[in-house]
mmCIF file of C-alpha atoms and ligand atoms in Angstrom:
data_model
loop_
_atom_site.group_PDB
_atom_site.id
_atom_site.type_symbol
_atom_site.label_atom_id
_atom_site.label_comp_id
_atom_site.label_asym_id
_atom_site.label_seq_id
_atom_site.Cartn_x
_atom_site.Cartn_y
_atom_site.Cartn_z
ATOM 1 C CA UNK A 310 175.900 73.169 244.097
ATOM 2 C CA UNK A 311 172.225 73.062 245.558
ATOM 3 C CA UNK A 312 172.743 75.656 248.514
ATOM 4 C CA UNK A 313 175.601 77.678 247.232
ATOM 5 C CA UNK A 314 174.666 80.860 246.482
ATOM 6 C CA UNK A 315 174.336 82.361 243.107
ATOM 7 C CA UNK A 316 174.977 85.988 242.231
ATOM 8 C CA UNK A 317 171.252 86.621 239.987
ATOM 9 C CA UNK A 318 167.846 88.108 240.990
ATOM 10 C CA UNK A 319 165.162 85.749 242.070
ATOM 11 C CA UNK A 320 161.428 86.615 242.872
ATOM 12 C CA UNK A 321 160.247 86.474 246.665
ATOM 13 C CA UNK A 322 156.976 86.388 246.538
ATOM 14 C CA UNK A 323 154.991 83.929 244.404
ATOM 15 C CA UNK A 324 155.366 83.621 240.846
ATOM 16 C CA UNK A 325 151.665 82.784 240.057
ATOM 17 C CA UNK A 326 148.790 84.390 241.794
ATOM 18 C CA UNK A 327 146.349 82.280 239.426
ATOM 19 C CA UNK A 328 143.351 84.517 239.979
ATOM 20 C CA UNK A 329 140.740 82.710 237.134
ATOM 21 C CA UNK A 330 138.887 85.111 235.285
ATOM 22 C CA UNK A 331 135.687 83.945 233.598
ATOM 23 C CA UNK A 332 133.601 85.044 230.730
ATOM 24 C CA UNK A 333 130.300 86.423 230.754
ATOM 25 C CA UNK A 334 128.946 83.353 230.201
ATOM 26 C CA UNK A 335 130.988 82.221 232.954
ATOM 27 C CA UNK A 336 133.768 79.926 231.057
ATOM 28 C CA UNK A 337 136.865 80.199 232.664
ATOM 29 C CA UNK A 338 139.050 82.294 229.714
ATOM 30 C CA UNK A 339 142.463 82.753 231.262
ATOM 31 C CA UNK A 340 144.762 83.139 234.795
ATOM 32 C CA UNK A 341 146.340 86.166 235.945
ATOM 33 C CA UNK A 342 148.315 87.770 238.324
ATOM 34 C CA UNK A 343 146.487 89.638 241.224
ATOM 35 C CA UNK A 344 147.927 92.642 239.552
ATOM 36 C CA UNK A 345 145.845 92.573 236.610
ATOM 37 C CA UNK A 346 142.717 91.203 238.852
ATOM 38 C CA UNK A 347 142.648 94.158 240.337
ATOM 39 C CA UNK A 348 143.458 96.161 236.813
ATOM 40 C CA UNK A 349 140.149 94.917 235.803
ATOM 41 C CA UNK A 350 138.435 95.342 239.370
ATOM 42 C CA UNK A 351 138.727 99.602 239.426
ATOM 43 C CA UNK A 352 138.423 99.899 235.998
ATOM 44 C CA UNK A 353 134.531 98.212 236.416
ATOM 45 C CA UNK A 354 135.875 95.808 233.997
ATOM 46 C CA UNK A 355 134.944 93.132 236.089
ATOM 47 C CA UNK A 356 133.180 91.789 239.204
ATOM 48 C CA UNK A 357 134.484 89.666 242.476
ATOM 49 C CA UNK A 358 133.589 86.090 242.783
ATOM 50 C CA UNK A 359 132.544 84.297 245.741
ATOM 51 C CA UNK A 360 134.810 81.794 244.807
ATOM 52 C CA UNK A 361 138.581 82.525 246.224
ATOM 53 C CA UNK A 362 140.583 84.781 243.251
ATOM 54 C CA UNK A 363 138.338 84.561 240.762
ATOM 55 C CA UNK A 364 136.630 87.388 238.746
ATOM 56 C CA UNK A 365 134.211 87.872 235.847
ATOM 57 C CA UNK A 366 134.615 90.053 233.014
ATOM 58 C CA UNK A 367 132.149 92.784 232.927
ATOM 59 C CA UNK A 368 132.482 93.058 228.621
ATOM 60 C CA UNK A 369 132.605 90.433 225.824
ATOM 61 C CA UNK A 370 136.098 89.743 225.509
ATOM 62 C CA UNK A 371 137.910 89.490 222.290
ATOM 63 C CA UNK A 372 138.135 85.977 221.420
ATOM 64 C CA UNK A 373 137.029 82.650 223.567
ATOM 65 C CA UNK A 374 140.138 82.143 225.889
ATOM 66 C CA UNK A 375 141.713 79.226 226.150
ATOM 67 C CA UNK A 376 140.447 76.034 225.771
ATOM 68 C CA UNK A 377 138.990 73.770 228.988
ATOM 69 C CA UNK A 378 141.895 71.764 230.559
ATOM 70 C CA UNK A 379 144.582 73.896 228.552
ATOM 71 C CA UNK A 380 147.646 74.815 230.288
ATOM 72 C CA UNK A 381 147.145 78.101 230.122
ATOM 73 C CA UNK A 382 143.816 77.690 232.196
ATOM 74 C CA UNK A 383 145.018 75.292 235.030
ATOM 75 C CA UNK A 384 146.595 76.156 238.478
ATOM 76 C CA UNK A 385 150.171 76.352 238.296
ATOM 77 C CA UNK A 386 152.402 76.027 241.354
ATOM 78 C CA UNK A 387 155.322 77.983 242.292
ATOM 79 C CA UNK A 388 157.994 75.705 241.939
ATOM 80 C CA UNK A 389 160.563 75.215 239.643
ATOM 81 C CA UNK A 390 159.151 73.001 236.896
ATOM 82 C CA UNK A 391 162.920 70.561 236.841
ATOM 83 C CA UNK A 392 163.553 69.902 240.553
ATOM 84 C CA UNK A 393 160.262 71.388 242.313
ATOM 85 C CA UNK A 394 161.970 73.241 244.851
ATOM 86 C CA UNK A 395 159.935 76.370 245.930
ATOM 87 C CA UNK A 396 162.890 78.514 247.132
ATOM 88 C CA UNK A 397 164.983 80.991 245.187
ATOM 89 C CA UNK A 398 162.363 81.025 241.664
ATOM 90 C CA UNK A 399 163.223 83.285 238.756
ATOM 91 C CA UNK A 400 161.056 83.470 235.060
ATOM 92 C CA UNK A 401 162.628 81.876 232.320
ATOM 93 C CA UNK A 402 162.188 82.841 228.947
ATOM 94 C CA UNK A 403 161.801 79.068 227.084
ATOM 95 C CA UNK A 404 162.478 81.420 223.413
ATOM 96 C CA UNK A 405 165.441 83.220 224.461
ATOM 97 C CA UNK A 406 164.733 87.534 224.698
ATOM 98 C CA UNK A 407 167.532 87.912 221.812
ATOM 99 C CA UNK A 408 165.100 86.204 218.948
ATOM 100 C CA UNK A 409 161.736 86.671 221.159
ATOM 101 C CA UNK A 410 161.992 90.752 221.194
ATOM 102 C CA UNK A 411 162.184 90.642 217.596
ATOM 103 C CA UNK A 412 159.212 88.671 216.812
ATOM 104 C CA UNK A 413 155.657 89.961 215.998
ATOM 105 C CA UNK A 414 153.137 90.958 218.682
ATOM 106 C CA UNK A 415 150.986 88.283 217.402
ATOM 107 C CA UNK A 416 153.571 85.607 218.610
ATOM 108 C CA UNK A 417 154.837 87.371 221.260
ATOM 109 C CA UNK A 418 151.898 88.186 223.217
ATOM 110 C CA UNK A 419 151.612 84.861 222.973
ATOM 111 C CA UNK A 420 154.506 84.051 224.915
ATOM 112 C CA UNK A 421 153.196 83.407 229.161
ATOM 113 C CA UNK A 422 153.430 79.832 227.396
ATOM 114 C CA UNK A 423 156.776 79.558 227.337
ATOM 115 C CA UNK A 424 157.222 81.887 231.017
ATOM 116 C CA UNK A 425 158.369 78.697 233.093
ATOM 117 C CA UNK A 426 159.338 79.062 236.549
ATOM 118 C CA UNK A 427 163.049 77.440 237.418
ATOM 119 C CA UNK A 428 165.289 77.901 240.172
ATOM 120 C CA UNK A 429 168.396 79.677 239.919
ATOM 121 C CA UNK A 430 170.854 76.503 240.127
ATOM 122 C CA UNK A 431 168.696 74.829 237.128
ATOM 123 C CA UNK A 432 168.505 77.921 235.705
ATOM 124 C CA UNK A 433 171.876 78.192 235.102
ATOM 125 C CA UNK A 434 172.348 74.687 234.237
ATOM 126 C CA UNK A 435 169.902 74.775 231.355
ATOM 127 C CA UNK A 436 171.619 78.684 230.297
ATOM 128 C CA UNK A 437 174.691 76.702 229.296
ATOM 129 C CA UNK A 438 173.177 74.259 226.863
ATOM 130 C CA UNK A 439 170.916 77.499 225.804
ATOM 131 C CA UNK A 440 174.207 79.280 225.291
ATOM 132 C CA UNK A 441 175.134 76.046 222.951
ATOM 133 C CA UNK A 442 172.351 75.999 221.349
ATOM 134 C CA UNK A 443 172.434 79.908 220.735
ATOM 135 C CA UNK A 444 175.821 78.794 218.976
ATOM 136 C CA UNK A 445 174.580 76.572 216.174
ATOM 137 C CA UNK A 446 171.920 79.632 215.125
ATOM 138 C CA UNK A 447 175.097 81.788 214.599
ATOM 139 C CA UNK A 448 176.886 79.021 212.671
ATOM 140 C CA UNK A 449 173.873 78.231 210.644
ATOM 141 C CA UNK A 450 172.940 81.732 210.117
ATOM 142 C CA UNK A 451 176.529 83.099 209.224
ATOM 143 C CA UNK A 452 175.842 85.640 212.080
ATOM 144 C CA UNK A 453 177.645 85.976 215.443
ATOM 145 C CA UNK A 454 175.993 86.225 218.390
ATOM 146 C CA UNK A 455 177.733 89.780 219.172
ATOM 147 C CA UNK A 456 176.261 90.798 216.078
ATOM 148 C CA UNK A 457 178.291 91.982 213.220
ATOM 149 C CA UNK A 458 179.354 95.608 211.972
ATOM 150 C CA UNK A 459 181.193 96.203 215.343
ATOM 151 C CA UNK A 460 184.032 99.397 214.606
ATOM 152 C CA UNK A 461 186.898 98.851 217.124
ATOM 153 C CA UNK A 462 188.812 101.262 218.560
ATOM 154 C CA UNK A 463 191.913 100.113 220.100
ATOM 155 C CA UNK A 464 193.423 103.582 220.840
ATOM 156 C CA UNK A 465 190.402 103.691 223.445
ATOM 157 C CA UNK A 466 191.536 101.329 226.015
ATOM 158 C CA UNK A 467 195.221 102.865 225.754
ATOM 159 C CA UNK A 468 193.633 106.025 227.117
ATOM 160 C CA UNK A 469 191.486 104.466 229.417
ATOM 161 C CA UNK A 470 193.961 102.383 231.421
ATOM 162 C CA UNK A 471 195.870 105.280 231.330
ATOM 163 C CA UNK A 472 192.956 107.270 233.095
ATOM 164 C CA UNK A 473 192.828 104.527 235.409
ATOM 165 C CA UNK A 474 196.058 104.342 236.572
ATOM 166 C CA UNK A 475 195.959 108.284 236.757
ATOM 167 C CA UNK A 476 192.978 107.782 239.119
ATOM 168 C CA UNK A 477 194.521 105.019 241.464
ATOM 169 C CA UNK A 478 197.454 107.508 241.861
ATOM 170 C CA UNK A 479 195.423 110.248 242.830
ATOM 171 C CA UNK A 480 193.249 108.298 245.494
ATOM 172 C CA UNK A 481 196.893 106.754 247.093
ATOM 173 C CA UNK A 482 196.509 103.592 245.539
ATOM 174 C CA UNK A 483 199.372 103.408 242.752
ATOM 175 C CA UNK A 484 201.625 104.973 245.750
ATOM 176 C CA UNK A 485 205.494 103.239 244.138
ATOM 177 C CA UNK A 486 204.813 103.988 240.734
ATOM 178 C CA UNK A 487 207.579 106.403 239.219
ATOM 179 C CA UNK A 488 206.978 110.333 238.442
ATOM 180 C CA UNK A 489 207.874 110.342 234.323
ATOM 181 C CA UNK A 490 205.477 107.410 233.827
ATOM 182 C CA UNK A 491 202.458 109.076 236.145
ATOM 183 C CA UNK A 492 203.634 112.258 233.963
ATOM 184 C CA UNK A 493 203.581 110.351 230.749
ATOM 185 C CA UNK A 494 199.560 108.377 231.946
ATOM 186 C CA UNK A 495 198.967 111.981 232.580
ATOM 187 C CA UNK A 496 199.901 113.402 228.860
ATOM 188 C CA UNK A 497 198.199 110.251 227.544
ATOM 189 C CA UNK A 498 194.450 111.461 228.697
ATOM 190 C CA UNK A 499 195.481 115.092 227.907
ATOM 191 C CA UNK A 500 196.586 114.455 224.555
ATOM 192 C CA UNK A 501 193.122 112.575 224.117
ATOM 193 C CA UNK A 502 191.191 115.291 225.950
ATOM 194 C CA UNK A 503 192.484 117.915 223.128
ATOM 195 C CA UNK A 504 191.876 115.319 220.321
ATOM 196 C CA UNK A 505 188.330 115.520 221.452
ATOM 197 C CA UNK A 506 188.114 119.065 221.948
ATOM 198 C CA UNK A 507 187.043 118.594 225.573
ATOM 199 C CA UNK A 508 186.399 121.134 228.046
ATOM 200 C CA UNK A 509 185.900 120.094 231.700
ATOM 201 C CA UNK A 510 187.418 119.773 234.925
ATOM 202 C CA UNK A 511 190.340 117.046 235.160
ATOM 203 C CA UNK A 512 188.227 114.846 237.368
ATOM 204 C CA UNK A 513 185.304 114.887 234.663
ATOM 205 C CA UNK A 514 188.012 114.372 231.969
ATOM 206 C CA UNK A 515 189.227 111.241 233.398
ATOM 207 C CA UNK A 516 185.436 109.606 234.366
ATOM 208 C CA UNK A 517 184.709 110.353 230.533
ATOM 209 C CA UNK A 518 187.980 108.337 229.679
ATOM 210 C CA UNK A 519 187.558 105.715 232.184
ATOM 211 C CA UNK A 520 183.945 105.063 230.011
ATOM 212 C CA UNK A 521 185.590 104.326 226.843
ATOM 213 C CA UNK A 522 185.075 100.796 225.282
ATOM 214 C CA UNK A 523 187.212 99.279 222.787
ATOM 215 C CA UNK A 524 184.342 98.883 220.424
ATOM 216 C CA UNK A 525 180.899 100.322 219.062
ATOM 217 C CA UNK A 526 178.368 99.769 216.929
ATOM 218 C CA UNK A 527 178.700 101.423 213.886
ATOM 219 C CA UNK A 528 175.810 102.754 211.326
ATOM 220 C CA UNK A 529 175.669 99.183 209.663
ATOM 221 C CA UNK A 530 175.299 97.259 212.774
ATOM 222 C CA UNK A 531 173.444 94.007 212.789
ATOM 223 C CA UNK A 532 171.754 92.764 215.878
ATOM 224 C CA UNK A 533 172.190 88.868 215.757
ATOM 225 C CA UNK A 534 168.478 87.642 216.695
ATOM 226 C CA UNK A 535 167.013 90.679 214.662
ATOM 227 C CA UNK A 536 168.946 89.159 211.717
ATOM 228 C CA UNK A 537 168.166 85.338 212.418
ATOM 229 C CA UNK A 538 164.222 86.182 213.396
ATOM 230 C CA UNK A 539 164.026 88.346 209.904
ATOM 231 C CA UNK A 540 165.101 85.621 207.598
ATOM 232 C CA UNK A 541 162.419 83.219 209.662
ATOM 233 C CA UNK A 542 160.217 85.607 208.447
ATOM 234 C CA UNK A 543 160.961 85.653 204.770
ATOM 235 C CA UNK A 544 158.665 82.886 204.441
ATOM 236 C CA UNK A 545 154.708 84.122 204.966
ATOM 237 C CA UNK A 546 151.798 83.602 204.245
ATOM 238 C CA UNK A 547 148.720 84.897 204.901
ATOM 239 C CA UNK A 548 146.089 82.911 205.759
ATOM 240 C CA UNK A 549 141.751 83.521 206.549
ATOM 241 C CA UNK A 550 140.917 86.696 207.894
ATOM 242 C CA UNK A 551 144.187 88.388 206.644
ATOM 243 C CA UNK A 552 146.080 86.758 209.566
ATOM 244 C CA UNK A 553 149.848 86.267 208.774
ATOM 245 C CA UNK A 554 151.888 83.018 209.667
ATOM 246 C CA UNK A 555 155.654 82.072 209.317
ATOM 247 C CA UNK A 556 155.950 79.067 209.133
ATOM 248 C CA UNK A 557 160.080 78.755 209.772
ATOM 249 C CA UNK A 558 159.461 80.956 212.823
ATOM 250 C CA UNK A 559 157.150 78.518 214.300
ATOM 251 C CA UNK A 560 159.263 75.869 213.580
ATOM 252 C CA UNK A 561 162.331 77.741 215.371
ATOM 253 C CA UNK A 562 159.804 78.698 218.785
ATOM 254 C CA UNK A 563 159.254 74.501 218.326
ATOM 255 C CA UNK A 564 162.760 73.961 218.665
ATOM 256 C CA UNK A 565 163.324 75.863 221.222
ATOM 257 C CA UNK A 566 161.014 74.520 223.443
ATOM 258 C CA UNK A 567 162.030 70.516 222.380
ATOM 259 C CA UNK A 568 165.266 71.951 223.242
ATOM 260 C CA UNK A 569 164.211 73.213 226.686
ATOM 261 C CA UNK A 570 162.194 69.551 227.253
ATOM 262 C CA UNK A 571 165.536 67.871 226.234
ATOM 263 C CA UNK A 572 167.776 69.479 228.527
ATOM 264 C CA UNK A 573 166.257 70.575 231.406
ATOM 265 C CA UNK A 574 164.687 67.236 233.245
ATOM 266 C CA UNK A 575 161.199 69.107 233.501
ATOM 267 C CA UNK A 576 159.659 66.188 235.884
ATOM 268 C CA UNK A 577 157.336 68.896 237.119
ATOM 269 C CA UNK A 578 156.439 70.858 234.194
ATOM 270 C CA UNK A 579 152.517 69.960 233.411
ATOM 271 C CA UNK A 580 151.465 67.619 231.460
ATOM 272 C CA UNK A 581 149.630 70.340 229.031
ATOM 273 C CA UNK A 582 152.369 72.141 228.128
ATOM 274 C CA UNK A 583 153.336 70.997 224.768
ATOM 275 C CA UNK A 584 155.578 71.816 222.189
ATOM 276 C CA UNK A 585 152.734 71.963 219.732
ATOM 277 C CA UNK A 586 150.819 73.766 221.439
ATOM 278 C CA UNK A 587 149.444 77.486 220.137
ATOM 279 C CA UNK A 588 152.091 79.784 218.876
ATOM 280 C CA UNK A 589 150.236 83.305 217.899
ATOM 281 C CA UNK A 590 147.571 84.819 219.594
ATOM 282 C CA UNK A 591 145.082 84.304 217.028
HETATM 283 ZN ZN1 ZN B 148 165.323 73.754 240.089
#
């Protein structure tokens, strides 16, 4: 499977520029891309180092960084962290985006942690168990994954493959089909066209139709990982400083990255990265 060649985007140039940018009293705080070096750079934010990719903040920052020899602080290589090949690298999301998006800022600002680098083959291998995995949450959550308050409308895809067929015909590619059932396809989309009170051209009549989907959302919708991440949330507290923590949330990023250690053989993940490690941003 290594060199066959798989239909999702990958990144050409280097996932990590690792600029280092250091505090005023020149601790190294953080890495970033050359992007955001230069984000600081014409905004007078900060200053160039001698040293290769390095800057230093021009302000106090908020906060102390990270801590020396954390993982967020040390040189990481563009490879995939399972087999260490450098070719064909995409970002992987260790807390899937369905739960991650509806978490709060404080966790997920916090989450270049769990931003690994794999390649597209172990990528995809690791997606499957993630899809698994994905699978108990809706079980144990009495919540599909598609979400739940879906109205279906069956009718739809009559008058859409009717549309389509309607189409083919007209571009020469439905050439033996007979004339009452082209006539009837026809009277199917213009039946629904006056059901909808629908002005337009025949041509935009039938792209509408050939849109329809058997299913929407309707007013009661629920979102599957806005559902699961809200009843991780029911638990708070707040803690010093008026700072907020759920604990069942942090126990659900946890699992997700033991889950990520367990299947994906990360033999060239660092050493720092650890499932313990910080979950909010402060
Ligand atoms: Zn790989």
């Amino acid at each position: 499977m290594a060199d066959k060649e798989l239909p999702m985007p990958s990144r050409q140039k280097d996932l990590y520029d690792n600029w280092k940018v250091y505090s005023q009293i020149d601790k190294l705080m953080f890495r970033c891309s050359k992007k955001k070096a230069d984000w600081y750079l014409c905004r007078n934010l900060a200053a160039l180092l001698p040293e290769d990719k390095a800057i230093k903040l021009s302000f106090v920052a908020k906060g102390d960084g990270h801590a020396e020899g954390d993982y967020m602080v040390e040189d990481k290589a563009n490879i995939c962290v399972s087999c260490g090949t450098s070719k064909a690298l995409t970002l992987h999301h260790i807390i899937p985006d369905m739960y991650r998006k509806w978490m709060p800022e404080v966790i997920k600002s916090k989450s270049s942690r769990d931003l690994v680098v794999l390649c597209k083959n172990c990528h995809l291998k690791y997606e499957q168990q993630a899809d698994k995995y994905k699978e108990c949450f809706a079980t144990e959550y009495n919540m599909p994954l598609e979400g739940r308050g879906w109205i279906l409308t069956p009718d739809n895809s009559i008058v859409r493959k009717a549309a389509s067929a309607v189409v083919k015909y007209r571009d020469g590619k439905l050439p033996l089909i007979p004339l009452d059932r082209i006539q009837h396809l026809h009277k199917v989309v213009d039946d629904w066209q006056i059901e909808q009170e629908m002005s337009g051209t025949k041509d935009e009549v039938l792209e509408c139709a050939l849109q329809l989907t058997d299913r929407h959302k309707g007013d009661d919708y629920v979102d599957h990982g806005q559902y699961v991440v809200a009843q991780l949330m029911e638990n708070a507290m707040v803690i010093q400083n008026n700072r907020t923590r759920w604990p069942d949330l942090e126990e659900f990023v946890k699992n997700w990255r033991r889950h990520f250690l367990k299947y994906c053989d990360c033999d060239y993940l660092s050493d720092k990265w650890s499932v313990d490690a910080d979950i909010y941003v402060e």
